[in-house]
mmCIF file of C-alpha atoms (C1' of nucleotides) in Angstrom:
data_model
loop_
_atom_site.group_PDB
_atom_site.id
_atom_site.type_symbol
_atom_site.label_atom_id
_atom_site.label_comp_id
_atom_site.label_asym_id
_atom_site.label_seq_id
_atom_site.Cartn_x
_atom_site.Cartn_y
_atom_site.Cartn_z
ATOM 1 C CA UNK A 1 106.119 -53.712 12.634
ATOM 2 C CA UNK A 2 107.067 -57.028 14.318
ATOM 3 C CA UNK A 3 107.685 -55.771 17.670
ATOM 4 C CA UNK A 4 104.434 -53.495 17.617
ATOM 5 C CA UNK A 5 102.230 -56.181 16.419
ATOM 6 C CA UNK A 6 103.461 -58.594 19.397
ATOM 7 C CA UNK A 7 103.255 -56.017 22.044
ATOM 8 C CA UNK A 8 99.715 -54.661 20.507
ATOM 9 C CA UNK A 9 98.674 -58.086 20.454
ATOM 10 C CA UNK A 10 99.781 -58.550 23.990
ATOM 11 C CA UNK A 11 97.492 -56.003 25.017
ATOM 12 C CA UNK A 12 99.223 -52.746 24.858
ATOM 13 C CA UNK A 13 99.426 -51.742 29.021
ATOM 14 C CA UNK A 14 98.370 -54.955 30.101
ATOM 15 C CA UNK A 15 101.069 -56.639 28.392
ATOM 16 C CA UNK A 16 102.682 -59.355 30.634
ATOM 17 C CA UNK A 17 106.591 -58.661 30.092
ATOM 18 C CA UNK A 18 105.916 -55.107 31.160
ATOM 19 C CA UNK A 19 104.014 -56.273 34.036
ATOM 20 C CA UNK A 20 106.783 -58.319 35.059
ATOM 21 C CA UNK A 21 109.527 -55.347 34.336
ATOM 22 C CA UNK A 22 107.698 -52.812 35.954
ATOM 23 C CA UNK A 23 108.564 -53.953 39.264
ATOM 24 C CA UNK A 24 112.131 -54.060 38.849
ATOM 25 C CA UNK A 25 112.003 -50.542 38.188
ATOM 26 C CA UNK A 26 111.225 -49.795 41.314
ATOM 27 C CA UNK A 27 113.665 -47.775 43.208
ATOM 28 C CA UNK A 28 115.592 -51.354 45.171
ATOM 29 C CA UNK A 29 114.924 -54.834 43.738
ATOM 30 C CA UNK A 30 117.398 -54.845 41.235
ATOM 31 C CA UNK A 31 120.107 -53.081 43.749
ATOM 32 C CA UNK A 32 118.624 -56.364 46.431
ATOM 33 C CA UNK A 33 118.899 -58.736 43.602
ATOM 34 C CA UNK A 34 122.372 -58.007 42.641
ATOM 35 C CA UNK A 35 123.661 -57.755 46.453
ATOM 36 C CA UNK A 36 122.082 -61.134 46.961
ATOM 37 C CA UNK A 37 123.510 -62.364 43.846
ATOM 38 C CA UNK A 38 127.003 -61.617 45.411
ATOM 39 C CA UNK A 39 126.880 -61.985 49.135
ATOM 40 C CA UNK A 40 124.702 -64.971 48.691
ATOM 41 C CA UNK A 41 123.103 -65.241 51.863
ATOM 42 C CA UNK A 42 122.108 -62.047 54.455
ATOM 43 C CA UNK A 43 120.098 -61.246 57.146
ATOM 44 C CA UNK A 44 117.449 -58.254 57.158
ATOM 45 C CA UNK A 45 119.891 -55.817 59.409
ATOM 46 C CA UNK A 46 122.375 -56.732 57.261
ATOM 47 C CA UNK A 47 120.826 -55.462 53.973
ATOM 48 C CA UNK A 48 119.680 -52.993 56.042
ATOM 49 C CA UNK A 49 122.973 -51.425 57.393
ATOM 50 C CA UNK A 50 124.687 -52.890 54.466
ATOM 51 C CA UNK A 51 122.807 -50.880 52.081
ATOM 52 C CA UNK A 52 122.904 -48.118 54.168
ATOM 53 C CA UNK A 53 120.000 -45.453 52.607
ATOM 54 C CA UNK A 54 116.950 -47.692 52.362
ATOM 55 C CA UNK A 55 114.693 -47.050 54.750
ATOM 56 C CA UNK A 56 113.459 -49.988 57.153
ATOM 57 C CA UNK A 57 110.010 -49.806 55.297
ATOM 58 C CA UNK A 58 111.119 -49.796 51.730
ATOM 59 C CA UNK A 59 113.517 -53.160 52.466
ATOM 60 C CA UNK A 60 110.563 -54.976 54.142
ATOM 61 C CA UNK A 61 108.143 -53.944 51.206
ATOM 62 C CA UNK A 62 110.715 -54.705 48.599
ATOM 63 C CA UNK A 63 111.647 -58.242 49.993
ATOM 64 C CA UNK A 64 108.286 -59.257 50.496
ATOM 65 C CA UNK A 65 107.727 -58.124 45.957
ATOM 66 C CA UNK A 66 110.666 -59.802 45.450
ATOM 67 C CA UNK A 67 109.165 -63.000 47.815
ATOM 68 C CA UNK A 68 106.294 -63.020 45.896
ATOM 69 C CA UNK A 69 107.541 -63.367 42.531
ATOM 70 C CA UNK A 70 109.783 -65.950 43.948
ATOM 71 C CA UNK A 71 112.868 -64.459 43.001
ATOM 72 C CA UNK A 72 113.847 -64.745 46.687
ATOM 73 C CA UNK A 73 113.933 -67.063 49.919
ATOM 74 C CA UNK A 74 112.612 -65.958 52.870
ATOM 75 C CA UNK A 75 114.112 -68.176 55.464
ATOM 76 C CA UNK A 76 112.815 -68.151 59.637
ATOM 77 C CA UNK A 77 114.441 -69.099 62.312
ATOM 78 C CA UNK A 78 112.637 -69.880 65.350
ATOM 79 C CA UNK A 79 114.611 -67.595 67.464
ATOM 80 C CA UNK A 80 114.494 -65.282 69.974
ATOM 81 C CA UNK A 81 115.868 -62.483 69.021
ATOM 82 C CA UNK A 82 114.624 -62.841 65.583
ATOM 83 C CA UNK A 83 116.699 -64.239 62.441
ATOM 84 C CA UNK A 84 116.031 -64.191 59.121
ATOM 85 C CA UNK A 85 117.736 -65.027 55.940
ATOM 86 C CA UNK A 86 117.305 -63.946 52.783
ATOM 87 C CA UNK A 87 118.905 -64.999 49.349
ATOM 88 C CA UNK A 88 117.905 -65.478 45.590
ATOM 89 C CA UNK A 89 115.756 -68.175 44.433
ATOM 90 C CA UNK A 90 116.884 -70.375 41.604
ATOM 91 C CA UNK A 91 114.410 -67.711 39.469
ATOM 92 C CA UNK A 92 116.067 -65.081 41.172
ATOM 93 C CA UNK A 93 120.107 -66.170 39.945
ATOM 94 C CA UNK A 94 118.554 -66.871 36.910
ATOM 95 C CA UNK A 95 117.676 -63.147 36.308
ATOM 96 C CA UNK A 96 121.063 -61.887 38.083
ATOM 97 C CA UNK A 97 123.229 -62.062 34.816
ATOM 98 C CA UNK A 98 120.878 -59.569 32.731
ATOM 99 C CA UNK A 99 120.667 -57.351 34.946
ATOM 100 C CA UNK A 100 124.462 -57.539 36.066
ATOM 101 C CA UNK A 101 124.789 -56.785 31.763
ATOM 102 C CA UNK A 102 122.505 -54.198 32.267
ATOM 103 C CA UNK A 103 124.690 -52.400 35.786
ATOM 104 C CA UNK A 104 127.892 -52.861 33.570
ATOM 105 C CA UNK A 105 126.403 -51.672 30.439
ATOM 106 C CA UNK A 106 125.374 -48.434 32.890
ATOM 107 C CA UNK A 107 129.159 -48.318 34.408
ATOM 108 C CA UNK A 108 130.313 -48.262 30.817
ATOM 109 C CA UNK A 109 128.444 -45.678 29.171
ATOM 110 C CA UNK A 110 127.458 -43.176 32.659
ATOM 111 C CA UNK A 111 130.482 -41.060 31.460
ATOM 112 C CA UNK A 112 129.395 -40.295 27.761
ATOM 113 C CA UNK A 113 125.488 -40.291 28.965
ATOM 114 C CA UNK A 114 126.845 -37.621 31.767
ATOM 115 C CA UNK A 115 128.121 -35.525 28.738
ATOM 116 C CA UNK A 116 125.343 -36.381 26.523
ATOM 117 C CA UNK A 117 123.143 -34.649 29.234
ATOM 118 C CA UNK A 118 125.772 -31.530 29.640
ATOM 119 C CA UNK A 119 125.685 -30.945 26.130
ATOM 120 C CA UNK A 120 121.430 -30.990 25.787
ATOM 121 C CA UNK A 121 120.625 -28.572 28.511
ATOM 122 C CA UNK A 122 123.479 -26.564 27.365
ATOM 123 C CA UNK A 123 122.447 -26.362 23.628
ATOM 124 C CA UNK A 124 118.918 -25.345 25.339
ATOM 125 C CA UNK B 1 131.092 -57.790 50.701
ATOM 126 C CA UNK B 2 132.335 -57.024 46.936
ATOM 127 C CA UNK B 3 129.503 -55.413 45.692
ATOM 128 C CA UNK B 4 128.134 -53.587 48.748
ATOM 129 C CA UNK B 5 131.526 -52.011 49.240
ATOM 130 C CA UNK B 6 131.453 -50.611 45.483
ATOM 131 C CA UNK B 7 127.784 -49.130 45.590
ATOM 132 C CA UNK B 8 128.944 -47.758 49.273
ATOM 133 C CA UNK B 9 131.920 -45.831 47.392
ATOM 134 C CA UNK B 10 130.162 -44.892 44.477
ATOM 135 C CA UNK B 11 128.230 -42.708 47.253
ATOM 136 C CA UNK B 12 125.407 -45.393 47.684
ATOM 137 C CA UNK B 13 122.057 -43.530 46.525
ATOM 138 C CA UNK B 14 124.470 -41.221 44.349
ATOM 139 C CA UNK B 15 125.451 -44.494 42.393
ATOM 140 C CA UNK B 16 126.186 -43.353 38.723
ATOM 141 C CA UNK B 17 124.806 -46.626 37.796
ATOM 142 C CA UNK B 18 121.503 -46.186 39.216
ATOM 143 C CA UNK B 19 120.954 -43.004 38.104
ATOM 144 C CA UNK B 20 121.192 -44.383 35.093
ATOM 145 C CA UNK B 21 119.209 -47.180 35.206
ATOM 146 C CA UNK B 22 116.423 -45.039 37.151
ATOM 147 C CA UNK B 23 115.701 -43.316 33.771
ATOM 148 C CA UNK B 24 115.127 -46.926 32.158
ATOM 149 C CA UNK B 25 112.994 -47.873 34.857
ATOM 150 C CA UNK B 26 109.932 -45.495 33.874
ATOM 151 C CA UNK B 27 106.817 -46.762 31.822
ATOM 152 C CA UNK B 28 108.050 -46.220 28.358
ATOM 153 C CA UNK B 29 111.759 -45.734 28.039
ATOM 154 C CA UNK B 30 112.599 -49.487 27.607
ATOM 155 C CA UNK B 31 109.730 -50.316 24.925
ATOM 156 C CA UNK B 32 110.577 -47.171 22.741
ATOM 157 C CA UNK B 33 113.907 -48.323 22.635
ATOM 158 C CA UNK B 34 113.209 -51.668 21.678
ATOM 159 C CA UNK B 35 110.306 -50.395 19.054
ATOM 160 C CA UNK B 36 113.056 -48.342 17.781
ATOM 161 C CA UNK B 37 115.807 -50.896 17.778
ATOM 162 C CA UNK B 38 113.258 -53.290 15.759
ATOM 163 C CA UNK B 39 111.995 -50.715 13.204
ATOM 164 C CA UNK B 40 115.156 -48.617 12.823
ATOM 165 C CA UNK B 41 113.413 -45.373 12.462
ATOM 166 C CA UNK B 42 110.043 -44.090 13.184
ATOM 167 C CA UNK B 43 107.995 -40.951 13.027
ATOM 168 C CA UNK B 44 106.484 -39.616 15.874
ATOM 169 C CA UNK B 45 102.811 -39.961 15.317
ATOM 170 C CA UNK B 46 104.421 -43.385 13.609
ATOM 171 C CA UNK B 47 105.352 -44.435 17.497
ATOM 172 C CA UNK B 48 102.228 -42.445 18.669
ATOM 173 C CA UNK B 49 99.484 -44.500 16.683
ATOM 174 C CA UNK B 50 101.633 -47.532 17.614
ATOM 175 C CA UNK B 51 101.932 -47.898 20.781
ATOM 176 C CA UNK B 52 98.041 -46.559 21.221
ATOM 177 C CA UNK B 53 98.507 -46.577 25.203
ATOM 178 C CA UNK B 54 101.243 -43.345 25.655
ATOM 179 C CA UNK B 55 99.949 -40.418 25.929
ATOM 180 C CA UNK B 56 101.128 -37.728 23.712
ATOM 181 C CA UNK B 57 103.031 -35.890 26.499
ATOM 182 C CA UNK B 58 104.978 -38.897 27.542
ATOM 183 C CA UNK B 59 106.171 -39.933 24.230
ATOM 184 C CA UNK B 60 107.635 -36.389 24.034
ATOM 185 C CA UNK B 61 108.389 -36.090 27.376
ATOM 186 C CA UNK B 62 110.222 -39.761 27.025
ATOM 187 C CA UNK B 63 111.612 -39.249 23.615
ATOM 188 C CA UNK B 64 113.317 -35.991 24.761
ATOM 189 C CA UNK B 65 115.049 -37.882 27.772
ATOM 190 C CA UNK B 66 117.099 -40.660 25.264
ATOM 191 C CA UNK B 67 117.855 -37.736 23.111
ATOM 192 C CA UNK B 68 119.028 -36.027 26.123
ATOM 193 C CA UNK B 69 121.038 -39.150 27.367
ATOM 194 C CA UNK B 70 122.308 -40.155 23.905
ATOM 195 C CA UNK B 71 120.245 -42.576 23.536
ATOM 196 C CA UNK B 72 118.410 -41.993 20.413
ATOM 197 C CA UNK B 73 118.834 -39.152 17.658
ATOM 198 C CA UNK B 74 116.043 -37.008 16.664
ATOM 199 C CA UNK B 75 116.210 -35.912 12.958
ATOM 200 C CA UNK B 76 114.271 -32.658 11.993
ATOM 201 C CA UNK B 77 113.076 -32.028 8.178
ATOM 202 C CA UNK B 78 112.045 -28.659 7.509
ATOM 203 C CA UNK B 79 108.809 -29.356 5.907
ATOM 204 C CA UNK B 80 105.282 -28.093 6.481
ATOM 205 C CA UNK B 81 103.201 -29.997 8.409
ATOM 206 C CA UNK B 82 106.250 -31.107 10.418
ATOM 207 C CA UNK B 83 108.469 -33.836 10.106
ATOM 208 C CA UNK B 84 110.574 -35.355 12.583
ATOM 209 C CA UNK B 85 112.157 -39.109 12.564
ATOM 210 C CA UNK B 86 113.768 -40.704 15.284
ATOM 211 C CA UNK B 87 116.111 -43.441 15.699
ATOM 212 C CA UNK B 88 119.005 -45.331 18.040
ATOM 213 C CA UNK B 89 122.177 -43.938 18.114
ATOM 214 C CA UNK B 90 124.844 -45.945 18.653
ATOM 215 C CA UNK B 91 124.749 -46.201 22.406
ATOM 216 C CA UNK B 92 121.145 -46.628 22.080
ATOM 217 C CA UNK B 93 121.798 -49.820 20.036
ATOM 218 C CA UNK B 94 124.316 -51.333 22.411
ATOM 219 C CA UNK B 95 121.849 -51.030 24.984
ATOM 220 C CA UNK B 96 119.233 -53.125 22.935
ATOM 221 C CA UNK B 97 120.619 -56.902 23.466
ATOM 222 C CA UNK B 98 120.589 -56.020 27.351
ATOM 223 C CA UNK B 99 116.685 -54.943 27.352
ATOM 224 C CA UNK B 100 115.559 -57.509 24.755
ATOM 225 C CA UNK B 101 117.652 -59.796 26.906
ATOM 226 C CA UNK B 102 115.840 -58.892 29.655
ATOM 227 C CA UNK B 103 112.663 -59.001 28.577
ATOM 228 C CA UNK B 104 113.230 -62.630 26.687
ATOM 229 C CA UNK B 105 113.641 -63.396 30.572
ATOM 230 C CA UNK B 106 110.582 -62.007 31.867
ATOM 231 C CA UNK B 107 108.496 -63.764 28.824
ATOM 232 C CA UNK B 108 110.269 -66.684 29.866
ATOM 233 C CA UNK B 109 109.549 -66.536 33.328
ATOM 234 C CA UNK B 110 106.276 -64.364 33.563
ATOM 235 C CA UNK B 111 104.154 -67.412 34.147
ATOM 236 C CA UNK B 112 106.008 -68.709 36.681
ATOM 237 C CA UNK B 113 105.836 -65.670 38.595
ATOM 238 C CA UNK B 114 102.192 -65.518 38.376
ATOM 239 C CA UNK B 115 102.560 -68.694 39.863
ATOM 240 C CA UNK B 116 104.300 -67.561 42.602
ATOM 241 C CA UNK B 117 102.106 -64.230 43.078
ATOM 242 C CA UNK B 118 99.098 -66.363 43.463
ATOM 243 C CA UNK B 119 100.490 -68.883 45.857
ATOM 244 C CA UNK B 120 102.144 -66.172 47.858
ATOM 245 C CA UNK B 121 98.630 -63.976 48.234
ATOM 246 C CA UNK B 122 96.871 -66.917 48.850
ATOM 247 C CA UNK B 123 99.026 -67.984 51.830
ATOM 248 C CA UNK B 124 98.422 -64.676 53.346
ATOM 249 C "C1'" DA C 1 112.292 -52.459 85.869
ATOM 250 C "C1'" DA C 2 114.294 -50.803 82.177
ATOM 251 C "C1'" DC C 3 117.002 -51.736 78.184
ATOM 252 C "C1'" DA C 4 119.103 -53.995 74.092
ATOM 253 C "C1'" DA C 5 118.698 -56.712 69.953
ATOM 254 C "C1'" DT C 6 116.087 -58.248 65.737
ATOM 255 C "C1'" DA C 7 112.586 -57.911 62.473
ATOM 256 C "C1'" DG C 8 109.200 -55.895 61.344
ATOM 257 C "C1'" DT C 9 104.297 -52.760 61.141
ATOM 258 C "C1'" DT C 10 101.554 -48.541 60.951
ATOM 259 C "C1'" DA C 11 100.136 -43.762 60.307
ATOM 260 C "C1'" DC C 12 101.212 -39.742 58.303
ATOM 261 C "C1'" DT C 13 103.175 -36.953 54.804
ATOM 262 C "C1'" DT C 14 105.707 -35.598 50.678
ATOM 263 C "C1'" DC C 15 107.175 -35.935 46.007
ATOM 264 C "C1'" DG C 16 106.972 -36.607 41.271
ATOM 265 C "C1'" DC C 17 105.357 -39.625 37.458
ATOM 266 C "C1'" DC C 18 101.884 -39.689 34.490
ATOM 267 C "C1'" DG C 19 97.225 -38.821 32.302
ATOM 268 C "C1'" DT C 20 93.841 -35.450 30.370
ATOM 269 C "C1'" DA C 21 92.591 -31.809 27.764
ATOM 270 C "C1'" DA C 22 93.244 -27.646 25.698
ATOM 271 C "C1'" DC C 23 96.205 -24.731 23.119
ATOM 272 C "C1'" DA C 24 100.251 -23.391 19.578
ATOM 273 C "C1'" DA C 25 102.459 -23.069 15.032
ATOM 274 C "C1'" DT C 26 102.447 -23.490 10.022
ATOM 275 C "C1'" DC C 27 101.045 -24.183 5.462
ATOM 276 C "C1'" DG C 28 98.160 -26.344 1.809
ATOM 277 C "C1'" DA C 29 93.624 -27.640 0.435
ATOM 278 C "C1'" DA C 30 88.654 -27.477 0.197
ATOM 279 C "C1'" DT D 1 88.313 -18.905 5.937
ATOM 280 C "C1'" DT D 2 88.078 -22.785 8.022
ATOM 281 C "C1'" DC D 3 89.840 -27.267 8.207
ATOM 282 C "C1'" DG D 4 93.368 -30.908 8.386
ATOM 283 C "C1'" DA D 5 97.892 -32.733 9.130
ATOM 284 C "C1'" DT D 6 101.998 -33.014 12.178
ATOM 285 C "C1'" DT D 7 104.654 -32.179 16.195
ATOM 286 C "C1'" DG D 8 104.605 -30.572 19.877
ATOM 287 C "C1'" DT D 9 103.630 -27.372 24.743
ATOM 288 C "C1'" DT D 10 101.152 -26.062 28.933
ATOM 289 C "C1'" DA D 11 98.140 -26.115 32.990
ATOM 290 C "C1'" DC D 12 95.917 -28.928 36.079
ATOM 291 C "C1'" DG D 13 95.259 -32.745 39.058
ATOM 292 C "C1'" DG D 14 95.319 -37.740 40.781
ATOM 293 C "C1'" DC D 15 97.535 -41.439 42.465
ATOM 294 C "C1'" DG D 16 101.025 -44.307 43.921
ATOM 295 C "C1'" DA D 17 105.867 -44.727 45.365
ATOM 296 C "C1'" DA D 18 108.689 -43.652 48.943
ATOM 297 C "C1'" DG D 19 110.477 -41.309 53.428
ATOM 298 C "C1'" DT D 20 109.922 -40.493 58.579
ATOM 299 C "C1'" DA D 21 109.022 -41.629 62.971
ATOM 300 C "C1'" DA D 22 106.759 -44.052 66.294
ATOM 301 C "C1'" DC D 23 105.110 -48.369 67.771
ATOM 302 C "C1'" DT D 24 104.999 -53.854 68.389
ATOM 303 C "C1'" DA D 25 106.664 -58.403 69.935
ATOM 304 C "C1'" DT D 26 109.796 -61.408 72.508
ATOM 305 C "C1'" DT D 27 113.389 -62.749 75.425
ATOM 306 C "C1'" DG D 28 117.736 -62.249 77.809
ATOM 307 C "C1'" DT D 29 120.585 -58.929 80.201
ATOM 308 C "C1'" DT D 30 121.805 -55.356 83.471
#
DNA sequence: AACAATAGTTACTTCGCCGTAACAATCGAA
DNA sequence: TTCGATTGTTACGGCGAAGTAACTATTGTT
């Protein structure tokens, strides 16, 4: 009962990891987090096109989470037309490798979890 | 442009890897796995009673998604009243040092980012 | 004078996750 | 015969995440 106990003793729902995770389970950070993580440094039009499917709102909201819990740089440039920059905070690479284990572990196993899912709904 | 290019051929949103992860990214996926990957195997009202906070629906609702993905086996005894157990599966236990990794992060990092959460709404 | 480029913001709407509460099935025990 | 134990299922509804489209701001360009 170890792992109960601690996350009981946490406070159940209010328990801090899970406040932490539950962002990244939002629908883009980790996606933003791991493009960072590779391209290093890009503008917002960049992510944007880049990306491709995110919609102009959900990139601005998601940066600005992601800003916030200092997992990335938000960098200005006094310019006219505007430039930003955006890239991963020292937090931010520090979180990159989990959840690069996590995308691989995913890329690994999507072929037998495709199957897995097959073979449920079919036996229902 | 490495990893843009390979979610952008993986059909972006269609990414097998985030549909995937998406399933991970709910409320209780992640914990039941771990609670499961620390106590090996567990009733139902056993993971009912200890977690306290999930509703009865979502711990079947949840519970019925790993089995569907692979994730975790759910072992029927005949008996009257009921009795079901459920544990990992393999795939479900290869998954575990990438979670617990992750969340061993956000412990480690969660007061930071409160840090940052207050600074940031502060400035604004 | 209108338009392009960049980086957003805002209002409106839709979708689906999740919670609540009641009900179902089955047998032994009081 | 009604209750308790166990493992669910179902109907209903709220709320928040996310999409869409229009609008803003600023300056140089045509």
């Amino acid at each position: 009962m170890e792992t109960l106990k601690k996350y009981r003793a946490a406070g159940g729902g209010n328990c801090a990891v899970r406040n932490v995770l539950d962002r990244l389970g939002d629908k883009w950070s980790m996606l933003i987090i791991i493009i960072l993580g590779h391209e290093g440094t890009m503008r917002f039009n960049q992510l944007h096109h880049g990306i491709g499917d995110i919609s102009q709102k959900m990139l601005t909201v998601t940066l600005k989470i992601l800003e916030a819990d200092g997992l990335v740089v938000r960098k200005v440039y006094a310019e006219i037309p505007p430039k930003v920059e955006y890239s991963l905070t020292e937090r931010g690479r520090s979180l990159l490798p989990h959840l690069e284990g996590l995308a691989q572990w995913a890329e690994a196993n999507m072929q037998g979890i495709y199957a897995s899912r097959e073979k449920y709904t079919a036996g229902v």
